[in-house]
Coordinates of C-alpha atoms in Angstrom, one line a residue:
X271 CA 4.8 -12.2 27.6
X272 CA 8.3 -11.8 27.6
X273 CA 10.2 -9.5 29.5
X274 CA 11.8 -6.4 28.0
X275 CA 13.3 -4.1 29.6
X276 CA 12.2 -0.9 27.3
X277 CA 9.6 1.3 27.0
X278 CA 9.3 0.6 23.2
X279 CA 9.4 -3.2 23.6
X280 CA 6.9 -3.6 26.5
X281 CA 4.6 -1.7 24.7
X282 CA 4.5 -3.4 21.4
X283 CA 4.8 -6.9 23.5
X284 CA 1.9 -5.8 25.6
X285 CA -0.6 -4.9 22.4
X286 CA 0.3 -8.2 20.5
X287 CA 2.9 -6.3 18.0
X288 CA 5.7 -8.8 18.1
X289 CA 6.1 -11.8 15.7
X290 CA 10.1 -11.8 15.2
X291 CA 12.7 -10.2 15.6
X292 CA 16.7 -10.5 14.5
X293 CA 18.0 -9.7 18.0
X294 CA 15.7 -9.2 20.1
X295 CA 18.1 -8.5 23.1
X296 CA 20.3 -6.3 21.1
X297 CA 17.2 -4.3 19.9
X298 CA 15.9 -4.0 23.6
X299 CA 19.2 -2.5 25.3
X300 CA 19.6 0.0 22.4
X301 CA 16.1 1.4 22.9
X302 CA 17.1 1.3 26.2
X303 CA 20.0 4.2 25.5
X304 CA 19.3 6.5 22.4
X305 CA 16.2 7.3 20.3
X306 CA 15.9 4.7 17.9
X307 CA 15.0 6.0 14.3
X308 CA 13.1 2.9 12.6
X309 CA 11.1 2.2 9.1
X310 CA 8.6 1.1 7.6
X311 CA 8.3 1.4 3.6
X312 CA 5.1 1.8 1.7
X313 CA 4.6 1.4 -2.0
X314 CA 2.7 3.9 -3.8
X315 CA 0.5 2.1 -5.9
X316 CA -2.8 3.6 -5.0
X317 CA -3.9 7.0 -3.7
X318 CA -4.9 5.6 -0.4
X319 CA -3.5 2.5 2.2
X320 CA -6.2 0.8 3.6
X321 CA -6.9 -0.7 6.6
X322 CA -4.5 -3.9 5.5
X323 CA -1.5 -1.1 6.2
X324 CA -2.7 0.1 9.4
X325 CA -1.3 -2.2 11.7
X326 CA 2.2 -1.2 10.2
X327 CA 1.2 2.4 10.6
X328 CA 0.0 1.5 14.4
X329 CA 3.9 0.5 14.5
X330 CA 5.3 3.8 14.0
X331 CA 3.0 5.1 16.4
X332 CA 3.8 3.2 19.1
X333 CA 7.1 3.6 18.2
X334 CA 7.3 7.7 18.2
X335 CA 4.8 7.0 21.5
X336 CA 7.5 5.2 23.1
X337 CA 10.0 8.2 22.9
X338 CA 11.9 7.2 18.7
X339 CA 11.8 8.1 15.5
X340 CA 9.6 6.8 12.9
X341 CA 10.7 7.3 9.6
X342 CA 8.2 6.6 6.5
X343 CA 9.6 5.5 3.4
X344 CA 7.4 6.3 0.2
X345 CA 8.8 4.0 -2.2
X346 CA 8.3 6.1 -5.1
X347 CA 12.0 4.0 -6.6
X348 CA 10.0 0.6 -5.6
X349 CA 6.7 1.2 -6.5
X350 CA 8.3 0.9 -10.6
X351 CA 9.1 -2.1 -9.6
X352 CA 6.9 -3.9 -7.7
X353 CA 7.3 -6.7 -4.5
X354 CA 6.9 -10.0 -5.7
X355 CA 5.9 -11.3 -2.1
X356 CA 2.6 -12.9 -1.9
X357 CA 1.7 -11.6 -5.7
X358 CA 0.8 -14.3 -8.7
X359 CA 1.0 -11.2 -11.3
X360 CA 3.2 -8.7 -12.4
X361 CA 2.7 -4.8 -10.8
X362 CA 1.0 -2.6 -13.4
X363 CA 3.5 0.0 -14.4
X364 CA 2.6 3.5 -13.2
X365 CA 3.7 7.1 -14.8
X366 CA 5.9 9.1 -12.4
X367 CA 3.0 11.7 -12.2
X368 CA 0.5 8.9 -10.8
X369 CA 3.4 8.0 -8.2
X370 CA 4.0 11.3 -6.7
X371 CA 0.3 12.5 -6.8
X372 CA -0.3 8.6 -4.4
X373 CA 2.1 9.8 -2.4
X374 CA 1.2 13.4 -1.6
X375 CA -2.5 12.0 -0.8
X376 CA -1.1 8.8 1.3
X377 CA 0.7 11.7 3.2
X378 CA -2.2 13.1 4.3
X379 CA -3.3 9.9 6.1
X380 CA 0.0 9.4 8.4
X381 CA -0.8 13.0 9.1
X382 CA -3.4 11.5 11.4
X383 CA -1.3 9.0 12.9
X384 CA 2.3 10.4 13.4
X385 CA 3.5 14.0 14.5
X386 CA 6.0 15.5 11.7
X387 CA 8.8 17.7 12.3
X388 CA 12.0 18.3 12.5
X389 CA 12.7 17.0 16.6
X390 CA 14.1 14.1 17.6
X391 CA 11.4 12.1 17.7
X392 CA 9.0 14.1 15.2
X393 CA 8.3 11.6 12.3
X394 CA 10.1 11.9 8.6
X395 CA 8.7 10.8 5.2
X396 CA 11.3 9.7 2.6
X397 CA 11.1 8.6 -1.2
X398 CA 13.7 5.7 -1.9
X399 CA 13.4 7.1 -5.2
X400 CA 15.7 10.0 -4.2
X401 CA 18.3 7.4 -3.5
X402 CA 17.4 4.5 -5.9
X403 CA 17.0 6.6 -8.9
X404 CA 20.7 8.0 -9.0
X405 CA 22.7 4.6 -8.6
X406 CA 24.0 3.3 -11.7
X407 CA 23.2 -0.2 -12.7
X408 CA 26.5 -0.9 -12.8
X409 CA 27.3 0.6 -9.5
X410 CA 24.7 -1.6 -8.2
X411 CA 26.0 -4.8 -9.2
X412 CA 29.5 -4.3 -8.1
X413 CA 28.5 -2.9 -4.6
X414 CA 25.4 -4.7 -3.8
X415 CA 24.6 -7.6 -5.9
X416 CA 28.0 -9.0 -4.9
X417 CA 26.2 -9.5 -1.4
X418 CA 23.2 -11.4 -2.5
X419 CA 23.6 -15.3 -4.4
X420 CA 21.1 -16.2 -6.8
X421 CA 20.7 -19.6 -4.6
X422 CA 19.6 -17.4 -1.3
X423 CA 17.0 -15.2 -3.3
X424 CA 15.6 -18.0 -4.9
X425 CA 14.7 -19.7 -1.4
X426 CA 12.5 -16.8 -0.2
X427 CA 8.9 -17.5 -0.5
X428 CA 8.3 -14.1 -2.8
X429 CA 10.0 -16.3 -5.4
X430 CA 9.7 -19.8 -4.4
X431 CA 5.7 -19.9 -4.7
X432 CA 6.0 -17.9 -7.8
X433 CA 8.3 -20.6 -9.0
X434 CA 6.1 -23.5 -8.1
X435 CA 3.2 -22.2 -9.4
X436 CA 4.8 -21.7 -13.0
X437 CA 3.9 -18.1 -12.9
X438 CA 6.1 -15.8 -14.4
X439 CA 8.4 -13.5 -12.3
X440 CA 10.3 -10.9 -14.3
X441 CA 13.9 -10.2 -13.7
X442 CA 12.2 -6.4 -12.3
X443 CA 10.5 -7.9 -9.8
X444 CA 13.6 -10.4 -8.6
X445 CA 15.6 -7.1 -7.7
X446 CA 13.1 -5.9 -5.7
X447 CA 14.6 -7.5 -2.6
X448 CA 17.8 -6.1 -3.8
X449 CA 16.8 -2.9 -3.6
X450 CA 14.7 -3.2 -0.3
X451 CA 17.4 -4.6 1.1
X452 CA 20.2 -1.7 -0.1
X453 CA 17.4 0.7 1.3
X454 CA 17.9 0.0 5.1
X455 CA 21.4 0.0 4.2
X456 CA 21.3 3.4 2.6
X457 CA 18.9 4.6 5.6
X458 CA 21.4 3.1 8.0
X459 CA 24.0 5.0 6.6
X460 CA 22.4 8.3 6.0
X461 CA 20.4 9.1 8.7
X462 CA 21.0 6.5 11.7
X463 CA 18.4 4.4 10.9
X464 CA 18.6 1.0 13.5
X465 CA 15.4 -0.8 13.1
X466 CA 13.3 -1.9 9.7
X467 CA 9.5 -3.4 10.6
X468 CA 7.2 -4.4 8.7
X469 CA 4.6 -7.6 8.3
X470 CA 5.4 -11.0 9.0
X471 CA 5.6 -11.4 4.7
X472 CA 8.9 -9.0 4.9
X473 CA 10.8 -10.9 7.3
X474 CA 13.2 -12.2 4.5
X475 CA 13.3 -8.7 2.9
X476 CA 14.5 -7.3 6.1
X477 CA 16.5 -9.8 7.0
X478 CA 18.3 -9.2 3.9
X479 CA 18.8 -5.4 4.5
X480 CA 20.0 -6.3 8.1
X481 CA 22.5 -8.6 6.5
X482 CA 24.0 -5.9 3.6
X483 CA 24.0 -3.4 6.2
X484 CA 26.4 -5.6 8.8
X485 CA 28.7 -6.9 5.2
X486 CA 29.0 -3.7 3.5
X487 CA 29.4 -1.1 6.7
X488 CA 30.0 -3.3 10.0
X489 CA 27.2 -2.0 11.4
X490 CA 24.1 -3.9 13.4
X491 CA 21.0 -2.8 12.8
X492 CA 17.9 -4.6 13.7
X493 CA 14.4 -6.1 12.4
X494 CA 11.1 -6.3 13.8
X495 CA 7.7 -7.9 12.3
X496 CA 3.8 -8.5 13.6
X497 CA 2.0 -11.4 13.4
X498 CA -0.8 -11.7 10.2
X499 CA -3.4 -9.9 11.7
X500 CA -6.7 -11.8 10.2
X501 CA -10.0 -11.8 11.6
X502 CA -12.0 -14.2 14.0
X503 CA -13.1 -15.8 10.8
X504 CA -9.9 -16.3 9.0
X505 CA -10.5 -13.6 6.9
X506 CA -7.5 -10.9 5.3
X507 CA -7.5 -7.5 7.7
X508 CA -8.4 -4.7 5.3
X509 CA -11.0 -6.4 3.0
X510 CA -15.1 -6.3 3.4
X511 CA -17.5 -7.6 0.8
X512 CA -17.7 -4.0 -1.2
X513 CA -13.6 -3.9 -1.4
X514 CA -10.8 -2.1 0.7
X515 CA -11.2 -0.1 3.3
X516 CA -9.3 3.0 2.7
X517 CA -7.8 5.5 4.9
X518 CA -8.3 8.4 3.1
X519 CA -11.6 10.2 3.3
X520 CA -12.4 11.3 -0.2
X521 CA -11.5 7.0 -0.7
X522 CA -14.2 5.8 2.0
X523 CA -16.8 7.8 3.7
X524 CA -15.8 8.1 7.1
X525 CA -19.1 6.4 7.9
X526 CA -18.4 3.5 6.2
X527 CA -15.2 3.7 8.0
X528 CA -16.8 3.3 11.7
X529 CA -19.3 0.6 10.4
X530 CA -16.2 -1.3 9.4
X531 CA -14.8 -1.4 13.0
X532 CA -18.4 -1.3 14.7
X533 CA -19.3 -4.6 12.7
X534 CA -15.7 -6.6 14.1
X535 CA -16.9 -9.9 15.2
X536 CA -17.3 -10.5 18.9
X537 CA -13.8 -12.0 19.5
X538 CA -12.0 -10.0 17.6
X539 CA -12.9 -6.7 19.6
X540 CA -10.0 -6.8 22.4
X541 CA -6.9 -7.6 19.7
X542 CA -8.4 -4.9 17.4
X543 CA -8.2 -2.3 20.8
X544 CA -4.8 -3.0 21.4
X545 CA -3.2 -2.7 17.9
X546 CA -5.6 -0.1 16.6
X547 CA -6.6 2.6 19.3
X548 CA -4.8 4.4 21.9
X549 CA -7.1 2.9 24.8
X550 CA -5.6 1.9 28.2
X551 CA -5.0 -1.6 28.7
X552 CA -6.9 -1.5 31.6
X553 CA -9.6 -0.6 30.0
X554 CA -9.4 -2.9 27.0
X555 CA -9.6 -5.9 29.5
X556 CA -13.2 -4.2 30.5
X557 CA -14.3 -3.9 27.5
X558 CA -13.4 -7.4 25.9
X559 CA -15.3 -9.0 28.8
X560 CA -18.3 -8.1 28.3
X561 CA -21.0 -10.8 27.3
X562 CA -24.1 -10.9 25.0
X563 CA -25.7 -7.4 23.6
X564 CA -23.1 -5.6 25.7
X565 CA -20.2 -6.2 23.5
X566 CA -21.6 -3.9 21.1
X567 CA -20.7 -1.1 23.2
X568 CA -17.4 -2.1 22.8
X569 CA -17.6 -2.3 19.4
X570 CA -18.6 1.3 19.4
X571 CA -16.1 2.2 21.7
X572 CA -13.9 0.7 19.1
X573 CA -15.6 2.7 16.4
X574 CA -15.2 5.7 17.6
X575 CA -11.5 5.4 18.9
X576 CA -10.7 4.3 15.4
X577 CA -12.3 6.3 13.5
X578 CA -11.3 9.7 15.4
X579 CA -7.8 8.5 14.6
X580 CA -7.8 8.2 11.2
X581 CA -10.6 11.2 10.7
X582 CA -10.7 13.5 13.4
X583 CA -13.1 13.7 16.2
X584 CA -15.7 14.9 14.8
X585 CA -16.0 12.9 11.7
X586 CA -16.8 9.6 14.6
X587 CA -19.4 11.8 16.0
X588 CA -20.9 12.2 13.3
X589 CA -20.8 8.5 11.9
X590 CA -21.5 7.3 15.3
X591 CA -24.8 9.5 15.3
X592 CA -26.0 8.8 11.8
X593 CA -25.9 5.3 12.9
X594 CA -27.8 5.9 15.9
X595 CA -30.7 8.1 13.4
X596 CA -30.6 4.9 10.8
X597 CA -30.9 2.1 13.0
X598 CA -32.0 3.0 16.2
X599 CA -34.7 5.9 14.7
X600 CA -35.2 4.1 11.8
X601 CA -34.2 7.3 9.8
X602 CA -31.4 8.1 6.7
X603 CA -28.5 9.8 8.8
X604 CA -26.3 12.6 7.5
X605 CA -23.4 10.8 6.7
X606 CA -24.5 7.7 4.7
X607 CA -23.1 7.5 0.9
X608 CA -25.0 9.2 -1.2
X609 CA -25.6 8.9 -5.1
X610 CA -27.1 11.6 -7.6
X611 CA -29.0 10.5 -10.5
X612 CA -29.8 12.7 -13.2
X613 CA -33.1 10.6 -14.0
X614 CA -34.7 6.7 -13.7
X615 CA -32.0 4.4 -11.9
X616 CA -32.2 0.8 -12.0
X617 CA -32.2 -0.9 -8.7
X618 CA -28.8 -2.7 -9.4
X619 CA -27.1 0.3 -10.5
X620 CA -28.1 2.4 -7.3
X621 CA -27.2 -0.2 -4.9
X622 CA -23.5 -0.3 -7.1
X623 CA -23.3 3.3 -7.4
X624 CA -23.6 3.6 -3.4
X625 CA -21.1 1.0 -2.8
X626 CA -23.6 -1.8 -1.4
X627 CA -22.6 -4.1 -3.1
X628 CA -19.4 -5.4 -5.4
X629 CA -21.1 -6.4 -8.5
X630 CA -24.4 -6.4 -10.1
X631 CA -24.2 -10.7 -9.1
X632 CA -24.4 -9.7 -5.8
X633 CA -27.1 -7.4 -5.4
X634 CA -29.1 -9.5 -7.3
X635 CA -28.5 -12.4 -4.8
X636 CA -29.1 -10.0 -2.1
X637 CA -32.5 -9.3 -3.7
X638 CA -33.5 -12.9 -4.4
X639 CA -32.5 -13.7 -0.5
X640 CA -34.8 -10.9 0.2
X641 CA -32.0 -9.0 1.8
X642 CA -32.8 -5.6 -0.5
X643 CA -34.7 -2.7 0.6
X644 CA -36.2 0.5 -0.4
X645 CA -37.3 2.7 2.3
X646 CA -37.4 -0.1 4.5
X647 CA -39.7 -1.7 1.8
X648 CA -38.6 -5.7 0.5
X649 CA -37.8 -5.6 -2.8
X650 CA -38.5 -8.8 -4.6
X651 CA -36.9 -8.6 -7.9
X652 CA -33.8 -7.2 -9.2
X653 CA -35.3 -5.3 -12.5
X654 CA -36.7 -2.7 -10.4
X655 CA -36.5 1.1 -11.8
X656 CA -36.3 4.1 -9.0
X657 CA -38.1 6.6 -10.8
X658 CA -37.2 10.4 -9.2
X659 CA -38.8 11.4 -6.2
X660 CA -39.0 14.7 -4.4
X661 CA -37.2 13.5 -1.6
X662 CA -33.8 10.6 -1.1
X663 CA -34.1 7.0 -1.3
X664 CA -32.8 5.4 1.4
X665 CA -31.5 2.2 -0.3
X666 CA -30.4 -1.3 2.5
X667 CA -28.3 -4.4 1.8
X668 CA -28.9 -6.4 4.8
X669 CA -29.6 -4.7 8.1
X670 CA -25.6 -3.1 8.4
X671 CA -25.4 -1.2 5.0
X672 CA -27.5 1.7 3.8
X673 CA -27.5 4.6 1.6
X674 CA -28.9 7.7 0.4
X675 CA -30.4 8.2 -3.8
X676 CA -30.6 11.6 -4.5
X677 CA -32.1 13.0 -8.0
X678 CA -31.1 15.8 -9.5

């Protein structure tokens, strides 16, 4: 590890946060001095950020733990736009209602993570549509695009693999950097923003914004990006075999939430304690070395820590309990998905209705690798009907996912 003399910097070098930065010396002697205020933006595309945006989120809170000022940037401008980076098709267009309502639920997540308010340190949520939306095209030419050469943009990767593949990029989605970049700038000027972070996919974004922001005002500001955080396996962060996992409650069930982090592979437990809960380093160490069966407390410690986070205490109680009555007791749980039918349900319905599975393909593989239950019972073929009973179906895909079939 290197050795950084701030609070801010120590801590995100300690937990494994760092990947690049612009000036890393710079950014370390003026966290040294004032509260830096520093961004992240967040497209609104869907109701809910999953677990794919958390490390990012993790970043503001270390940031506002370290004694600065995260600022969240909705990008209800950007989000009509859409980032090209690491996408093969263009962004579906979205009304202005869908927009705002994604971002007055994606609010509601950082709510868990951040502390709001008006003090120094007290986190901020911005839409770059307030800004974006009232330059003039014109305007924008003369006082940004004169700072940006067609020959630079097209070397980015965002554009390059787009390129290569022979996949169309619209002339929206090319200003996208433009406008990223002009909203550091804009933040710089406005409100004293110094430091734009993000994944290691944004470095030329940000590198661009710390560039217009030095040409057009004189003034240094400074970028910071993690590592790609994939799993043990090589696998994306944020993904399981039934889809995202979302942050928002009424998204994912907060039970399916603490499986998520209570099924992490084995060597993925101490990373995922560092950049995802608030445990003591100390304690971390402990944890990660422990060996054969006993590494699933860790997992649960992980689970819970997580979980409480993003939900609240007692939402990881209650998860971790109703997996304690499903597979320890062998009984349903309180907080397993559930699924009301008004009648007769076939079998591959149920288990998609409950989130089980991704597709009626894969249930049905389940069921021919015998990996399909009902009440704990085999089931052998996938044209099964659940005829109503007086009590819930407990319904299992492997030995990790379960769920409740109610009849009303």
């Amino acid at each position: 590890m290197t050795s950084y003399k701030s609070d801010l910097l120590r801590l995100l070098d300690e937990r494994g946060y760092i990947h690049q930065m612009t000036d890393a010396d710079g950014l370390d002697a003026l966290a040294q001095k004032q509260v830096v205020p520093g961004y992240i933006g967040f497209d609104a595309t869907a109701p809910s950020l999953h677990v794919g945006n958390l490390v990012s989120i993790m970043l503001l809170r270390r940031l506002q733990q370290a004694g600065h000022k995260p600022v969240v940037v909705m990008g209800g401008g950007t989000t009509r736009i859409g980032d090209p980076t690491g996408k093969d098709e263009v962004r579906k267009m979205l009304s202005d209602d869908a927009i705002e309502a994604n971002i007055a639920s994606i609010r509601r997540a950082f709510e868990q993570f951040l502390t709001f308010g008006d003090g120094p340190t007290d986190a901020v949520m911005v839409n770059n549509h307030d800004w974006l939306g009232k330059i003039g095209y014109i305007e924008m030419l003369q006082k940004v695009g004169t700072h940006f050469t067609v020959n630079r943009m097209l070397s980015f990767d965002s554009v390059k693999l787009r390129l290569e593949r022979e996949q169309p990029m619209t002339f929206l989605e090319f200003n996208y950097m433009i406008l990223q970049g002009y909203d550091f700038r804009h933040l710089s000027d406005t409100m004293g923003v110094r430091l734009q972070m993000g994944g290691s996919d944004q470095w030329g974004n940000i590198v661009n914004g710390v560039e217009l922001s030095r040409r057009m005002d004189g003034v240094e500001v400074f970028g910071l990006t993690t590592p790609l955080i994939t799993k043990a396996d090589g696998s994306k962060m944020g993904k399981s075999v039934s889809g995202a996992i979302w942050l928002n409650a009424d998204a994912l069930n907060p039970y399916d939430y603490w499986q998520f982090w209570r099924n992490t592979q084995d060597a993925d437990v101490g990373k995922f304690l560092r950049l995802f809960t608030d445990i003591d380093l100390a304690e971390i160490e402990r944890l990660e070395g422990l060996q054969g069966a006993d590494i699933n407390e860790a997992k649960k410690v992980l689970a819970d820590a997580a979980t409480t986070m993003a939900h609240g205490e007692q939402a990881a109680v209650d998860a971790a309990e109703t997996a304690r009555k499903t597979f320890e007791q062998g009984g349903a749980g309180d907080q397993l998905p559930t699924h009301t039918s008004n009648g007769p349900i076939a079998l591959l319905d149920a288990m998609l209705a409950l989130g089980l599975v991704a597709s009626k393909g894969e249930a049905r593989r389940l069921i021919a690798g015998g990996g399909a239950r009902i009440d704990g019972v085999a089931v052998d073929s996938d044209a099964v009907i659940i005829e109503p009973a007086g009590q819930p179906v407990r319904l299992s895909a492997g030995k990790k996912k379960h769920g409740l079939l109610h009849f009303g």
